[in-house]
XYZ file of N, CA, C and O in Angstrom:
216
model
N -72.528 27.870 89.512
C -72.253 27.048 90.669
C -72.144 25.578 90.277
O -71.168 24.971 90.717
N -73.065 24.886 89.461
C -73.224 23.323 88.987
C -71.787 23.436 88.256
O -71.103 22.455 88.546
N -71.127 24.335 87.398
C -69.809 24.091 86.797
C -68.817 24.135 87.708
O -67.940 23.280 87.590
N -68.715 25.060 88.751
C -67.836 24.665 89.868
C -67.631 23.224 90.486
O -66.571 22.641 90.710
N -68.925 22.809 90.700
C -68.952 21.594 91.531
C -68.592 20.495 91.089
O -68.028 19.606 91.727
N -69.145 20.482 89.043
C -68.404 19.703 88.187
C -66.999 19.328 88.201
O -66.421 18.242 88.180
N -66.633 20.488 88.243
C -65.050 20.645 87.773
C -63.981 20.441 89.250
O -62.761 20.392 89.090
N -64.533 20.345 90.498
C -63.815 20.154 91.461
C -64.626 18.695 91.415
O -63.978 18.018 92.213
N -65.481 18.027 91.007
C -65.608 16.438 91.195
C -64.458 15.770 90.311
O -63.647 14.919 90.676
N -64.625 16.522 88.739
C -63.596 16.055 87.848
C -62.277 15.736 88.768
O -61.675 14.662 88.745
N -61.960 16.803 89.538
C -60.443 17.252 89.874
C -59.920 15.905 91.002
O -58.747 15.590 91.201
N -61.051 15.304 91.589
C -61.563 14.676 92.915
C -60.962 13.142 92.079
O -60.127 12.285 92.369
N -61.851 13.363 90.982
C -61.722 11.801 89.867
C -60.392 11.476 89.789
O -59.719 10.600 90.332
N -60.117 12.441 88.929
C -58.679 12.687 88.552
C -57.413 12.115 89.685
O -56.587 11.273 89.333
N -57.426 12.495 90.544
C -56.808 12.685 91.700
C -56.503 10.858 92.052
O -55.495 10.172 91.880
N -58.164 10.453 92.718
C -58.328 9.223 92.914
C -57.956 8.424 91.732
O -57.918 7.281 92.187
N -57.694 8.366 90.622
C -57.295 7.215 89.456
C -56.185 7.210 89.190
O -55.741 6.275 88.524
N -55.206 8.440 89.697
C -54.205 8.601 89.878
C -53.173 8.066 91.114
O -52.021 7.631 91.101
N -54.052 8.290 92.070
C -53.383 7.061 93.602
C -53.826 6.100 93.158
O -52.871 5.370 92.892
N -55.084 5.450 92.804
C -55.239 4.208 92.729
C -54.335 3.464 91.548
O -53.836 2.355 91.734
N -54.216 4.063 90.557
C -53.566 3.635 89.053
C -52.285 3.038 90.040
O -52.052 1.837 90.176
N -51.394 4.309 90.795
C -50.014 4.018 91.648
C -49.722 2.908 92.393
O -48.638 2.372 92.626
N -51.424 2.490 92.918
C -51.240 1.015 93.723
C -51.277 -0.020 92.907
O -50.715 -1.076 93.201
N -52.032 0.178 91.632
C -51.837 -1.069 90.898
C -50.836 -1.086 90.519
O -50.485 -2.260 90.408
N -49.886 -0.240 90.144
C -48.437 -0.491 89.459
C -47.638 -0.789 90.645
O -46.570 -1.341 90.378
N -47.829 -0.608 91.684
C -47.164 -0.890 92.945
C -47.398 -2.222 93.217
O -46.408 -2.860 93.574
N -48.227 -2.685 93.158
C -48.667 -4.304 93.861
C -48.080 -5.492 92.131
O -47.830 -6.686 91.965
N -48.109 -4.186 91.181
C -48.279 -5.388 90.063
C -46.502 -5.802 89.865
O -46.035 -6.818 89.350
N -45.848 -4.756 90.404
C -44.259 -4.541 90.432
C -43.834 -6.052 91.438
O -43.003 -6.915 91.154
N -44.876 -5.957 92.852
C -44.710 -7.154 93.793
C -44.733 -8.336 92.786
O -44.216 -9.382 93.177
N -45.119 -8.312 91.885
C -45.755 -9.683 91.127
C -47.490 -10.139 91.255
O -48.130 -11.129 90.902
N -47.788 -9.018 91.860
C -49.467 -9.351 91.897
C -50.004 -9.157 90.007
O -49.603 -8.381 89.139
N -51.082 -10.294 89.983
C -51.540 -10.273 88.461
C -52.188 -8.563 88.607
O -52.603 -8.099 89.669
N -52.149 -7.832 87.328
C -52.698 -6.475 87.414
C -54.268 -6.811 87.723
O -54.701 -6.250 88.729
N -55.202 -7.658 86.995
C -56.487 -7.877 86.928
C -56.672 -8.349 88.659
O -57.584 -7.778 89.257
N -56.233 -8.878 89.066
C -56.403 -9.150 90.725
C -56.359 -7.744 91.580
O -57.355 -7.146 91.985
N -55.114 -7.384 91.750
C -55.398 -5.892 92.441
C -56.328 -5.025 91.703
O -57.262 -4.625 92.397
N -56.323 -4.636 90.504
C -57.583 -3.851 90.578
C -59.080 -4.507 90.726
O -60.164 -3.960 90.524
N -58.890 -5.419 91.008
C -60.127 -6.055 91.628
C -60.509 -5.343 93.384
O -61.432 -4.660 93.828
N -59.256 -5.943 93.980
C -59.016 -5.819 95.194
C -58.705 -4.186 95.318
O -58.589 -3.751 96.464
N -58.571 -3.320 94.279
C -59.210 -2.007 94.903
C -60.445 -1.733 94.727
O -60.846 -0.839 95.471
N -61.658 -2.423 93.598
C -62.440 -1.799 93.641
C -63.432 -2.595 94.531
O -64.651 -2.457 94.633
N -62.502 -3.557 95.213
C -63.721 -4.037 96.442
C -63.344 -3.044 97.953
O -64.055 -2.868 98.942
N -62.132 -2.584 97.690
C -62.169 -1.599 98.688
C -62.707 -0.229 98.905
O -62.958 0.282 99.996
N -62.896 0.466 97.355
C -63.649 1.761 97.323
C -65.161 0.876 97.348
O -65.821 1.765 97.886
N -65.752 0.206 97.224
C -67.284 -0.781 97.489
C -67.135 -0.464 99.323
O -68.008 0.161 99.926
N -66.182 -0.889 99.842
C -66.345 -1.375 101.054
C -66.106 0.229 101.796
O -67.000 0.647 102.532
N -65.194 0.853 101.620
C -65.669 2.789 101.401
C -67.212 3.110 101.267
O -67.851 3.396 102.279
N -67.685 3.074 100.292
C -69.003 3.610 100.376
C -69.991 3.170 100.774
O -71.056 3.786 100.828
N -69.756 1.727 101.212
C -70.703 0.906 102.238
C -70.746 1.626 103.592
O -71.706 1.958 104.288
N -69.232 1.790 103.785
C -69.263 2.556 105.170
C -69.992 3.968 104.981
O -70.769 4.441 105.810
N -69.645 4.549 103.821
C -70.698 5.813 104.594
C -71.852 5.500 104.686
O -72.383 5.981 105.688
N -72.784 4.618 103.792
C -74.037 4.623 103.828
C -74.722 4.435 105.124
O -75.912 4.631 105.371
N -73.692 3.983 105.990
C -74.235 3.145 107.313
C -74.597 4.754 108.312
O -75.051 4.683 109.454
C-alpha cells in the first residue's frame, strides 16, 4: 500500500512540474525574467497551501 501511495505522489509531482515548468516558459516567452516567474509561482503554490491549512 505505502508503494502505491508513493508512486501516485511521484505521478502527482511529475504532473505539477510539468504545468508549472509550461508557465514558466509561457510567461518567460512574454519577456518575463525566468527567475521572477518562478518566484511568482512558488509564492502561489505557498499561498495554495496556506489556504488549506486554514
Amino acid at each position: 500500500m505505502a508503494l502505491h501511495v508513493a508512486n501516485a505522489m511521484d505521478e502527482v509531482e511529475v504532473a505539477v512540474w510539468w504545468d508549472l515548468s509550461r508557465i514558466v516558459r509561457h510567461f518567460e516567452r512574454q519577456g518575463l525574467e525566468r527567475r521572477d516567474v518562478k518566484v511568482a509561482v512558488m509564492n502561489a503554490a505557498l499561498r495554495l497551501m496556506a489556504d488549506e491549512a486554514d
